Coordinates of C-alpha atoms and ligand atoms in Angstrom, one line a residue:
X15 CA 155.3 93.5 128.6
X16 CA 157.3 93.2 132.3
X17 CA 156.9 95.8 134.0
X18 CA 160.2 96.2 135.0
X19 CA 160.6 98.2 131.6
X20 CA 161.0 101.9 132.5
X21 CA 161.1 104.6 130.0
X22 CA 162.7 107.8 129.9
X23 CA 161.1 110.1 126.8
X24 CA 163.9 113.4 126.3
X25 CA 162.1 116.7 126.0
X26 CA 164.1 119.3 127.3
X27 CA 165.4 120.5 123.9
X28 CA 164.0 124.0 122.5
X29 CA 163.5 122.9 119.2
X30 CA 165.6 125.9 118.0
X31 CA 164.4 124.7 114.1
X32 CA 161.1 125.2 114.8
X33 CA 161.6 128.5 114.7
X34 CA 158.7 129.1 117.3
X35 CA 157.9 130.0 120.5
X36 CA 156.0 127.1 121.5
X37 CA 158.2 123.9 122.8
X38 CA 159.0 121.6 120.3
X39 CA 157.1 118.5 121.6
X40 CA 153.8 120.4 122.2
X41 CA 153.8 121.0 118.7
X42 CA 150.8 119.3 117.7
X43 CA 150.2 116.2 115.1
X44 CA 147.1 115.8 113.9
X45 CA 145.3 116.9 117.3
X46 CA 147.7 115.1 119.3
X47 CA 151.1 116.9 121.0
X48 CA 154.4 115.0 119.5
X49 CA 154.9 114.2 123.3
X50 CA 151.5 112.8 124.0
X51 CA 151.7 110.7 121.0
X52 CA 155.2 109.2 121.9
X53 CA 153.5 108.8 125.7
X54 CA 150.5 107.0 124.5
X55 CA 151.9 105.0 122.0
X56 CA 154.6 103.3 125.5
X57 CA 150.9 103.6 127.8
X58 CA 149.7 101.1 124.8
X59 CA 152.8 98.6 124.8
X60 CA 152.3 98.0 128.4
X61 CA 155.3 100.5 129.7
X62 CA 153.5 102.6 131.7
X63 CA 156.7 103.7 134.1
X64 CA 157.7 106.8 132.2
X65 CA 160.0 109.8 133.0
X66 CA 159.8 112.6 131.0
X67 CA 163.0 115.0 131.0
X68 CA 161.9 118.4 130.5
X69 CA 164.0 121.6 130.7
X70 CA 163.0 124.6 127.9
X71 CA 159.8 126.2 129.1
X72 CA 159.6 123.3 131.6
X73 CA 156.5 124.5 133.4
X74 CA 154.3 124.7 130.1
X75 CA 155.8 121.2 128.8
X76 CA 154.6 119.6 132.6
X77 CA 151.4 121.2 132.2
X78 CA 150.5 120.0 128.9
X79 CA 151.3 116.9 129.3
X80 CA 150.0 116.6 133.0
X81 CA 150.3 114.3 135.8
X82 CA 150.6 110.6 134.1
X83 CA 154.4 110.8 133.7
X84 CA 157.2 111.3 135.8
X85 CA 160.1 114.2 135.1
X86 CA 163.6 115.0 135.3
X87 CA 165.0 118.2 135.0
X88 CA 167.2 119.5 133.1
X89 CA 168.3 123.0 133.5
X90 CA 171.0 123.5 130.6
X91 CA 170.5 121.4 127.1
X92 CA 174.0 120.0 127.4
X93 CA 172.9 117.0 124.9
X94 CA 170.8 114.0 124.9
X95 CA 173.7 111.9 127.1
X96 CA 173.4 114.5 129.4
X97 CA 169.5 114.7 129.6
X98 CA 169.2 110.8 130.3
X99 CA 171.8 111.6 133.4
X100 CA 169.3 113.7 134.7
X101 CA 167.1 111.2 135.1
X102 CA 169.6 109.0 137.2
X103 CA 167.1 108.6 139.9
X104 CA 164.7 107.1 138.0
X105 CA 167.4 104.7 135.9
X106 CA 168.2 102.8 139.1
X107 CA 170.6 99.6 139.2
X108 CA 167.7 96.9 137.8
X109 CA 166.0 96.0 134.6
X110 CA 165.9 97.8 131.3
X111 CA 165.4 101.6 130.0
X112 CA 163.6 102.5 127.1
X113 CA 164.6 105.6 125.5
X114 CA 163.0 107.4 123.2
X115 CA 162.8 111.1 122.1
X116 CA 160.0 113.8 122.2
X117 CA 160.4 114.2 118.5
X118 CA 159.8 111.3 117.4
X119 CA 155.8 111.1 117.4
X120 CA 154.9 108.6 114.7
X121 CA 156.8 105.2 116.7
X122 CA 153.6 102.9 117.0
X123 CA 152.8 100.3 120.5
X124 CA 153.6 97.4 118.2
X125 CA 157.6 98.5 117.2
X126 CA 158.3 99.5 120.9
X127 CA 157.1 95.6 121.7
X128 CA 159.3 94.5 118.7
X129 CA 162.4 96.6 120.3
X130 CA 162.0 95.2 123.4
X131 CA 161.5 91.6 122.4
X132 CA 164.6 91.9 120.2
X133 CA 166.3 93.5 123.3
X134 CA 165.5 90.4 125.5
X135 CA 165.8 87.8 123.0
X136 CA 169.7 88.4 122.2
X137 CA 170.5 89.2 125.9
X138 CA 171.6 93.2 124.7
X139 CA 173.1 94.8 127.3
X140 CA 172.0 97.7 125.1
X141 CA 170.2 98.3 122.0
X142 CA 170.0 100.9 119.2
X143 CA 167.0 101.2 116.3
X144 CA 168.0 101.8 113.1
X145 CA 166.5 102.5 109.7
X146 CA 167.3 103.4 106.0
X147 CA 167.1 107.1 105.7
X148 CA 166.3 107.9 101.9
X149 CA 167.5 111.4 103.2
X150 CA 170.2 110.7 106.0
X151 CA 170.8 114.5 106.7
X152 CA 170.6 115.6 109.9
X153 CA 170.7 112.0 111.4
X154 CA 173.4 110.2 113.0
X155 CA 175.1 107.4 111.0
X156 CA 175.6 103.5 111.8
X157 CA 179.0 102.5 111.2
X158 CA 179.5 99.2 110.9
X159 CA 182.6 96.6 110.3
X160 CA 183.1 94.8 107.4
X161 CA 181.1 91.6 109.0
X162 CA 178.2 94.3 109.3
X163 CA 179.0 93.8 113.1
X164 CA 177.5 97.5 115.2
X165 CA 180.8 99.9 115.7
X166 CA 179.9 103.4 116.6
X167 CA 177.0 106.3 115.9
X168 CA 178.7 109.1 114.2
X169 CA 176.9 113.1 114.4
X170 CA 176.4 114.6 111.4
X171 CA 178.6 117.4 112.3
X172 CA 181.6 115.0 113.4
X173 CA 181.0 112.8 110.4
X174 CA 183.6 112.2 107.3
X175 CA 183.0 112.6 104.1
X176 CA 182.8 108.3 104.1
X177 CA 180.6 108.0 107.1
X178 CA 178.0 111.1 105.5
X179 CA 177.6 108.6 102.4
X180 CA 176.2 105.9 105.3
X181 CA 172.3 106.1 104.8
X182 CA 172.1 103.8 108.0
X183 CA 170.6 106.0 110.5
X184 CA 170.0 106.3 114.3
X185 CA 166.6 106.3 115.1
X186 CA 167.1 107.8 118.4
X187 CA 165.0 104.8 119.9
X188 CA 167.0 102.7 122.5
X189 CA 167.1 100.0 125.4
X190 CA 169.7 99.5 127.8
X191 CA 170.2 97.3 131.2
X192 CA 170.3 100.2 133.4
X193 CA 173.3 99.2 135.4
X194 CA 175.1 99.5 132.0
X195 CA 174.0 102.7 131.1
X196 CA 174.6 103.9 134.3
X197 CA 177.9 103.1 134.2
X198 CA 178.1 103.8 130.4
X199 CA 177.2 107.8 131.4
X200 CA 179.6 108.2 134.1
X201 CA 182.2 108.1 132.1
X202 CA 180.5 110.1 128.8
X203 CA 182.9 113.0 127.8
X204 CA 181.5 115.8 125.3
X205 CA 184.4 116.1 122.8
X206 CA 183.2 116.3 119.6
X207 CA 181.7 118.9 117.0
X208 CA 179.3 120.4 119.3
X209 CA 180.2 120.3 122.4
X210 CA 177.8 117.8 123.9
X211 CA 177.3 115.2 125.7
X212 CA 176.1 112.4 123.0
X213 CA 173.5 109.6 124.4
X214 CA 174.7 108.0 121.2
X215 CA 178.4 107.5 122.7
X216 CA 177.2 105.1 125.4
X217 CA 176.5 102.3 123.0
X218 CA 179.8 102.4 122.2
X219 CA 181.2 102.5 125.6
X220 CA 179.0 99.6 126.6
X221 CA 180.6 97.8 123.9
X222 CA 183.9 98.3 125.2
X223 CA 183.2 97.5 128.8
X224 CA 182.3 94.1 127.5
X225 CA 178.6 94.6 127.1
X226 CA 176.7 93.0 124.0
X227 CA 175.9 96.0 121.6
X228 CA 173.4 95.5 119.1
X229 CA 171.4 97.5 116.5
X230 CA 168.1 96.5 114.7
X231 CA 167.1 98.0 111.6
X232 CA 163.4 98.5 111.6
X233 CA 161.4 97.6 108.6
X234 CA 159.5 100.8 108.3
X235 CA 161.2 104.4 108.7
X236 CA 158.0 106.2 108.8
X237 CA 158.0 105.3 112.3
X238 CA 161.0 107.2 113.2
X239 CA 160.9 110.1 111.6
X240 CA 162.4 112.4 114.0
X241 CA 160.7 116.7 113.9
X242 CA 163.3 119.4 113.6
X243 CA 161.1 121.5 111.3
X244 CA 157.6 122.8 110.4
X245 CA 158.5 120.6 107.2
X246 CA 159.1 117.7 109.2
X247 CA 155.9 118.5 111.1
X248 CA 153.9 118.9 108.0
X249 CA 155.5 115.6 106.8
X250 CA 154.9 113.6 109.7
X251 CA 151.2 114.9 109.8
X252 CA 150.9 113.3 106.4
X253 CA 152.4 110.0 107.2
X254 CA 149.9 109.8 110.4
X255 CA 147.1 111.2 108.2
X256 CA 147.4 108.5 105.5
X257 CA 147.9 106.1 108.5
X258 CA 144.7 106.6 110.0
X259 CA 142.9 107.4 107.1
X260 CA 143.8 104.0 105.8
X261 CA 142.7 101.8 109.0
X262 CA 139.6 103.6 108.8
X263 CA 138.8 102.2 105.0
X264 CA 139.8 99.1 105.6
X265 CA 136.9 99.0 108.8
X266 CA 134.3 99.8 106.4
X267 CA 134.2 103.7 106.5
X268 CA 133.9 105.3 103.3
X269 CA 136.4 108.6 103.4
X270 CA 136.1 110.4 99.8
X271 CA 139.2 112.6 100.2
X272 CA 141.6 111.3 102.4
X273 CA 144.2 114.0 101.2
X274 CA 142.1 116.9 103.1
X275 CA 140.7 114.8 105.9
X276 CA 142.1 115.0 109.6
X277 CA 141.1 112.3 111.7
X278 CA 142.4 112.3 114.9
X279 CA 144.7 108.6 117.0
X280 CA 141.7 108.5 119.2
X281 CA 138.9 108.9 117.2
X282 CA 135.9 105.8 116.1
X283 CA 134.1 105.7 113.7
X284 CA 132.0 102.8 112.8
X285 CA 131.6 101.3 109.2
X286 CA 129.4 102.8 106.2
X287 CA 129.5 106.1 107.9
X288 CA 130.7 108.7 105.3
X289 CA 133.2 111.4 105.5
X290 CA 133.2 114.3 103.5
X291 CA 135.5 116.6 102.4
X292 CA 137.8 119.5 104.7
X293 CA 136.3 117.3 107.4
X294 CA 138.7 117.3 110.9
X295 CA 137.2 114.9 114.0
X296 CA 139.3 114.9 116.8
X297 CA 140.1 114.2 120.5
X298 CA 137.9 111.5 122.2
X299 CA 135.1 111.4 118.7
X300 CA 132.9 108.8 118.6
X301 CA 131.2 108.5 115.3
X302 CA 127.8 105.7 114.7
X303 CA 127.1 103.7 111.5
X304 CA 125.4 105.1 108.4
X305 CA 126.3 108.9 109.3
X306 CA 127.5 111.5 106.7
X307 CA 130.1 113.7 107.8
X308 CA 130.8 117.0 106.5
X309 CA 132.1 118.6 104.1
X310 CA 134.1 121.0 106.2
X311 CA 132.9 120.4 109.4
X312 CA 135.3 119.9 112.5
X313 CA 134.1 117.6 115.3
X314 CA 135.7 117.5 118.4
X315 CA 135.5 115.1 121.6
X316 CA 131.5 114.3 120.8
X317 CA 129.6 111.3 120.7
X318 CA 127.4 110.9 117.2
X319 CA 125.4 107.8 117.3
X320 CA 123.8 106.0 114.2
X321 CA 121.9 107.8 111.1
X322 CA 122.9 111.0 111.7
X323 CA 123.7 113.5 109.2
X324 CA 126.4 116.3 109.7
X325 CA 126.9 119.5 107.1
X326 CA 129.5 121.9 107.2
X327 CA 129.5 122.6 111.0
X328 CA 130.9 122.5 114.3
X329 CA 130.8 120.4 117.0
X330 CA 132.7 120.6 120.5
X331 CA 131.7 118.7 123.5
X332 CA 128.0 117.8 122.2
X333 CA 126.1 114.3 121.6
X334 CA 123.4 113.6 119.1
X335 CA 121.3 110.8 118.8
X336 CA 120.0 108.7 115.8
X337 CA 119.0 110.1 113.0
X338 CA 119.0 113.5 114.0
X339 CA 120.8 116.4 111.3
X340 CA 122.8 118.9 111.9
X341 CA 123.4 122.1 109.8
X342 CA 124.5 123.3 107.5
X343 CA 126.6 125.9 109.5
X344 CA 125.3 124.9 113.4
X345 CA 127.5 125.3 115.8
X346 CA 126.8 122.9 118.6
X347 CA 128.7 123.4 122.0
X348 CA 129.7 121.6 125.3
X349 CA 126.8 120.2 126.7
X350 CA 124.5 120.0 123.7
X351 CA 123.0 116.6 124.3
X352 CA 120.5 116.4 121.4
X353 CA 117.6 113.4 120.8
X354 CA 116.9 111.3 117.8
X355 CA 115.2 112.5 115.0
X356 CA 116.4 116.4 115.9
X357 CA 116.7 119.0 113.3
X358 CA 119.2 121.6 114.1
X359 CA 119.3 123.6 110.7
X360 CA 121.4 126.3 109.8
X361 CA 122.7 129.3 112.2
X362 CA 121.8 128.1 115.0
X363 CA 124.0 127.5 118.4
X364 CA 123.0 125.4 121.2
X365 CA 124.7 125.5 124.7
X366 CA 124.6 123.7 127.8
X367 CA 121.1 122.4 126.7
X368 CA 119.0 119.4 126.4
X369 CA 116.8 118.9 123.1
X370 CA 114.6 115.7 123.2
X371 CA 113.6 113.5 120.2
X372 CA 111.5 115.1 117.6
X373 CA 112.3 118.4 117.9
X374 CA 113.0 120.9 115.1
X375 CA 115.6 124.4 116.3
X376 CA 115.5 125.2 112.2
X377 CA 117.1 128.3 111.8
X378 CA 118.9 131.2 113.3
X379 CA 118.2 130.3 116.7
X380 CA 120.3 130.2 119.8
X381 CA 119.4 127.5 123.3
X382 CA 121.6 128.2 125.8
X383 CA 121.2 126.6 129.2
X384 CA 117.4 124.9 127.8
X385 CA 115.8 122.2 128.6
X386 CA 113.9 121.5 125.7
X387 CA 111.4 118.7 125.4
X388 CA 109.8 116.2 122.3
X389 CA 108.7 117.8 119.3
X390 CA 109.0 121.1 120.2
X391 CA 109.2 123.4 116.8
X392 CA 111.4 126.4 116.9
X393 CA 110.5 129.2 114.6
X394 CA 113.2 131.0 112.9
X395 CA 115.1 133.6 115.1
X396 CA 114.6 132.2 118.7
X397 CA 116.8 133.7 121.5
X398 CA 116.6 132.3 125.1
X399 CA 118.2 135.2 127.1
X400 CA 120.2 133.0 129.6
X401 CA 122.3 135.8 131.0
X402 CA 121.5 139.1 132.6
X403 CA 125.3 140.0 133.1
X404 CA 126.2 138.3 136.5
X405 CA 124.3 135.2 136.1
X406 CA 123.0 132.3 133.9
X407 CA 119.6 131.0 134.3
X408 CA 117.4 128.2 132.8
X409 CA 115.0 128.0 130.2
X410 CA 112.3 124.8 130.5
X411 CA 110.3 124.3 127.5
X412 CA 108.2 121.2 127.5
X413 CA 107.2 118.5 124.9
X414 CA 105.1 119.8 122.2
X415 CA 105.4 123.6 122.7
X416 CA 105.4 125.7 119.6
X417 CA 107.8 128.8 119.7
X418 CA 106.5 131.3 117.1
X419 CA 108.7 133.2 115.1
X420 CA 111.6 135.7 116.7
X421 CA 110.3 134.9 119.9
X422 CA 112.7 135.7 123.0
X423 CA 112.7 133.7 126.5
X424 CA 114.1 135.0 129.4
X425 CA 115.1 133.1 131.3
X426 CA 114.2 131.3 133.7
X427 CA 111.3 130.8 132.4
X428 CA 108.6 127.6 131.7
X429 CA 106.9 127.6 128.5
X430 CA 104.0 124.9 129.2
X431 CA 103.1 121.8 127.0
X432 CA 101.3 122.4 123.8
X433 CA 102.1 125.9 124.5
X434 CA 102.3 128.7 121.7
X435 CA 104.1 131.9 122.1
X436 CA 103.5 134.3 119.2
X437 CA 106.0 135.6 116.6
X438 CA 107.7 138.5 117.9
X439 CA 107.1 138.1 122.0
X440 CA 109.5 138.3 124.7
X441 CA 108.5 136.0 127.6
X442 CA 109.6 136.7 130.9
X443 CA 106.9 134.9 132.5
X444 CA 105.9 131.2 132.9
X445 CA 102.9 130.0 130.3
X446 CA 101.1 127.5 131.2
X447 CA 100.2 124.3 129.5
X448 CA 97.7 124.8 126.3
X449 CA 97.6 128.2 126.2
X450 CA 98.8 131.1 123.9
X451 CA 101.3 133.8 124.7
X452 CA 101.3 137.0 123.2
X453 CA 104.2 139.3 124.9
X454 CA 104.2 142.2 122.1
X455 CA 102.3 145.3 121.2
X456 CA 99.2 145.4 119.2
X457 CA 99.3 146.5 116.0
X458 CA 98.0 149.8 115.3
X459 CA 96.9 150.8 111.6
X460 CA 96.4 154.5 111.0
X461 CA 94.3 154.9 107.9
X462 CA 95.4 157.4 104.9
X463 CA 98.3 157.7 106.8
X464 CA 100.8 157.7 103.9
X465 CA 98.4 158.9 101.1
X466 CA 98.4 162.4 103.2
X467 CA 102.5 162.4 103.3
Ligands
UD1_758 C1 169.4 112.7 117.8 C2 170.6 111.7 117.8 C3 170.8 111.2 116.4 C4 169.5 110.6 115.8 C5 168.4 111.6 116.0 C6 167.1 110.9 115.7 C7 172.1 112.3 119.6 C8 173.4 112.9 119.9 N1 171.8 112.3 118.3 O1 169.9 113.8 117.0 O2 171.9 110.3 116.3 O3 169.7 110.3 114.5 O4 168.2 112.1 117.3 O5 166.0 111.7 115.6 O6 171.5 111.8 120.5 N2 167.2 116.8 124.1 C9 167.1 117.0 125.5 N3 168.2 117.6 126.0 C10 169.3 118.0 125.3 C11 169.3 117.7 123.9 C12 168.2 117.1 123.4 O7 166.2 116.7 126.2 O8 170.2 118.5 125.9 C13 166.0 116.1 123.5 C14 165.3 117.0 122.5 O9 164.3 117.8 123.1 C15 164.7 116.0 121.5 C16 165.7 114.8 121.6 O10 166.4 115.0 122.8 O11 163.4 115.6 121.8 C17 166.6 114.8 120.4 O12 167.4 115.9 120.4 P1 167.8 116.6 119.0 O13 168.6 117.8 119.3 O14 166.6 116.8 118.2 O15 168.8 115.5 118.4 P2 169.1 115.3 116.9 O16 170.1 116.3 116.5 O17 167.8 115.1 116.1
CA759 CA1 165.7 115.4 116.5

């Protein structure tokens, strides 16, 4: 795509619908913030000069969506005409604008391309996107003349009762030479139902001043399904869902309910890996071959290489290696970089550590800040004390240690290799390779003791 494509994305709105106090377009998809996902999806179709108008809660929208973009500001929500003039600046006198709307999140890399291409192709001096609403409420409607020839958009709320049966709809997705909607906005007046200044009006007006007006119907309306709601929300996370789900099958990956699984944009996954039920992997996921995932597990931003097995647990931030399993019920956190053939069974949390290949952390155990080393065996109810109140320290345990039973390391400490500690000691001082540590009382039986009671 040229890159003298610039795109301005409107997000200054409240989202008054949405009857929440978060911002409309950091309302979440999937995993993915409706702005991020209108963002990403221009990033992917090669338009990468993007100005983002914010205005409601400005300072949380800019934050959220960081520093990739450029913004406008706009202080009152006087309409969507009046947004785009905020971002005069950035318009400029040469090439073509790309406007699209916050709300919008489900428009793919491959429509913006088709837009554009239609945009250049018939020499537009400004395009509209149009699609066939089965439910047109709420949209605006594409009038057209009797040769099917582009007239005017018409609001809902400035409609007639013959206009509100059109179910021809603005998508809300445009291009325009910026000199003509420069000059299309300068003379945009905000007489009509609402009060506001209507981007819509400027095809018209563009149209008038002689320039060549044109609106493409898009084949599939999914893509423009514009949030208003937490229905609309719900029914654009379903469309995406079913989306993604579906790519997914097609590459190989078996997914057994694709009704309850949440997969997020950016997620792989490699073929004959299964997904289970209640299942959500999100952010920056990177799933091997011949895994099983889930049920009801949630995986987020971690790397799971081949073979591995995955039951009902939770994953932020980690990696594991081949053919290592995982729960049920683990909880694995940033900076768990597990080996191959691991065990991490049930109830137990690992943090900020390093387990190598072989190694077994069965049950009820937590590592925090460990570096743990080959086929070391965890008995069940293992507690490395990382943190005195003020500071975290380091636990080392090295390859083939045996922690017995209920055992507690404080850290730091060294447990040697082939070291033992016994069930029920708490270490708080290096062992040394081969040897056993008992850190606990003797036991002391008292003879008769309860026959006399
Ligand atoms: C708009 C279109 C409508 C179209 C629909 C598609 C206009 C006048 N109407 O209606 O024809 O069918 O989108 O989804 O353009 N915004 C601002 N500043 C404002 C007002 C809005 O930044 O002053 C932003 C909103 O944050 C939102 C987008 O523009 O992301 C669209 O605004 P919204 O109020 O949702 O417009 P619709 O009524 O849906
Ligand atoms: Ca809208």
């Amino acid at each position: 795509m040229s890159t003298d494509l610039k795109v301005i994305i409107l997000a200054a709105g409240q989202g008054t619908r949405m009857k929440s106090k978060v911002p409309k377009v950091l309302h979440k998809v999937l995993d993915k913030t409706m702005a991020d996902c209108v963002i990403d999806s221009c990033l992917e179709a090669g338009a990468d000069d993007i100005c983002v108008v914010v205005g409601h809660q400005s300072m949380m929208v800019r934050k959220m969506i960081g520093d990739r973009v450029k913004y406008a500001f706009q202080k009152e929500q006087l309409g969507t005409g009046h947004a785009v003039m905020q971002a005069g600046d950035f318009i400029g006198d040469e090439g073509d604008v790309l406007i699209l709307c916050g709300d919008t999140p489900l428009i793919t890399s491959e429509t913006i391309k088709e837009i554009r291409d239609f945009h250049i192709k018939n020499k537009n001096s400004a395009t509209g996107v149009s699609f066939i609403a089965e439910d047109p409420v709420g949209y605006g409607r594409i009038i057209r003349d009797e040769n099917g020839a582009f007239v005017k958009i018409v609001e809902q709320k400035d409609a007639s009762p013959d206009e509100l049966s059109v179910s021809e709809v603005n998508s809300g997705v445009y291009i325009f030479k910026a000199d003509s909607l420069r000059k299309a906005l300068e003379g945009l007046k905000n007489n009509n139902a609402s009060g506001e200044y209507y981007l819509t009006d400027t095809l018209e007006a563009i149209m008038a001043a002689g320039g060549k007006t044109e609106v493409m119907k898009a084949s599939d309306p999914n893509e423009f399904l514009g949030v208003n709601s937490k229905l609309d929300l719900c029914a654009a996370t379903r469309i995406l869902m079913k989306r993604i789900n579906e790519r997914h099958m097609l590459e190989g990956v078996t997914i057994i309910n694709p009704e309850n699984t949440y997969i997020g944009q950016d997620v792989v996954i490699e073929a004959d890996t299964i997904i289970l039920p209640g299942t959500s992997l999100k952010g920056r996921t990177r799933i091997g071959t011949d895994c099983i995932i889930g049920p009801n597990t949630e995986i987020i931003s971690s790397e799971i290489k081949d073979g591995v097995t995955v039951r009902m647990s939770v994953l932020d931030n980690a990696y594991v290696d081949n053919f290592t399993t995982v729960g049920p019920f683990a909880y694995l956190r940033p900076g768990a970089n597990i080996g191959e053939h691991v065990r991490i069974g049930d109830f137990v949390e690992i943090k900020n550590s390093n387990i190598d290949d072989g190694s077994k952390v069965s049950h009820l155990t937590y590592v925090g800040d460990s570096d743990v080393g080959k086929q070391v065996n965890f008995g069940c109810g293992t507690v490395t004390a990382n943190y005195d109140g003020v500071s975290k320290y380091r636990t080392t345990i090295k390859d083939n240690a045996f922690i017995g039973c209920n055992t507690n390391l404080i850290a730091p400490v060294t447990v040697g290799e082939y070291a033992v500690t016994a069930a029920g000691s708490t270490i708080n001082k290096d062992v040394p390779d081969h040897a056993l540590s008992i850190a606990r009382k003797r036991q002391v039986n008292i003879d008769e003791w309860a026959r006399k009671k």
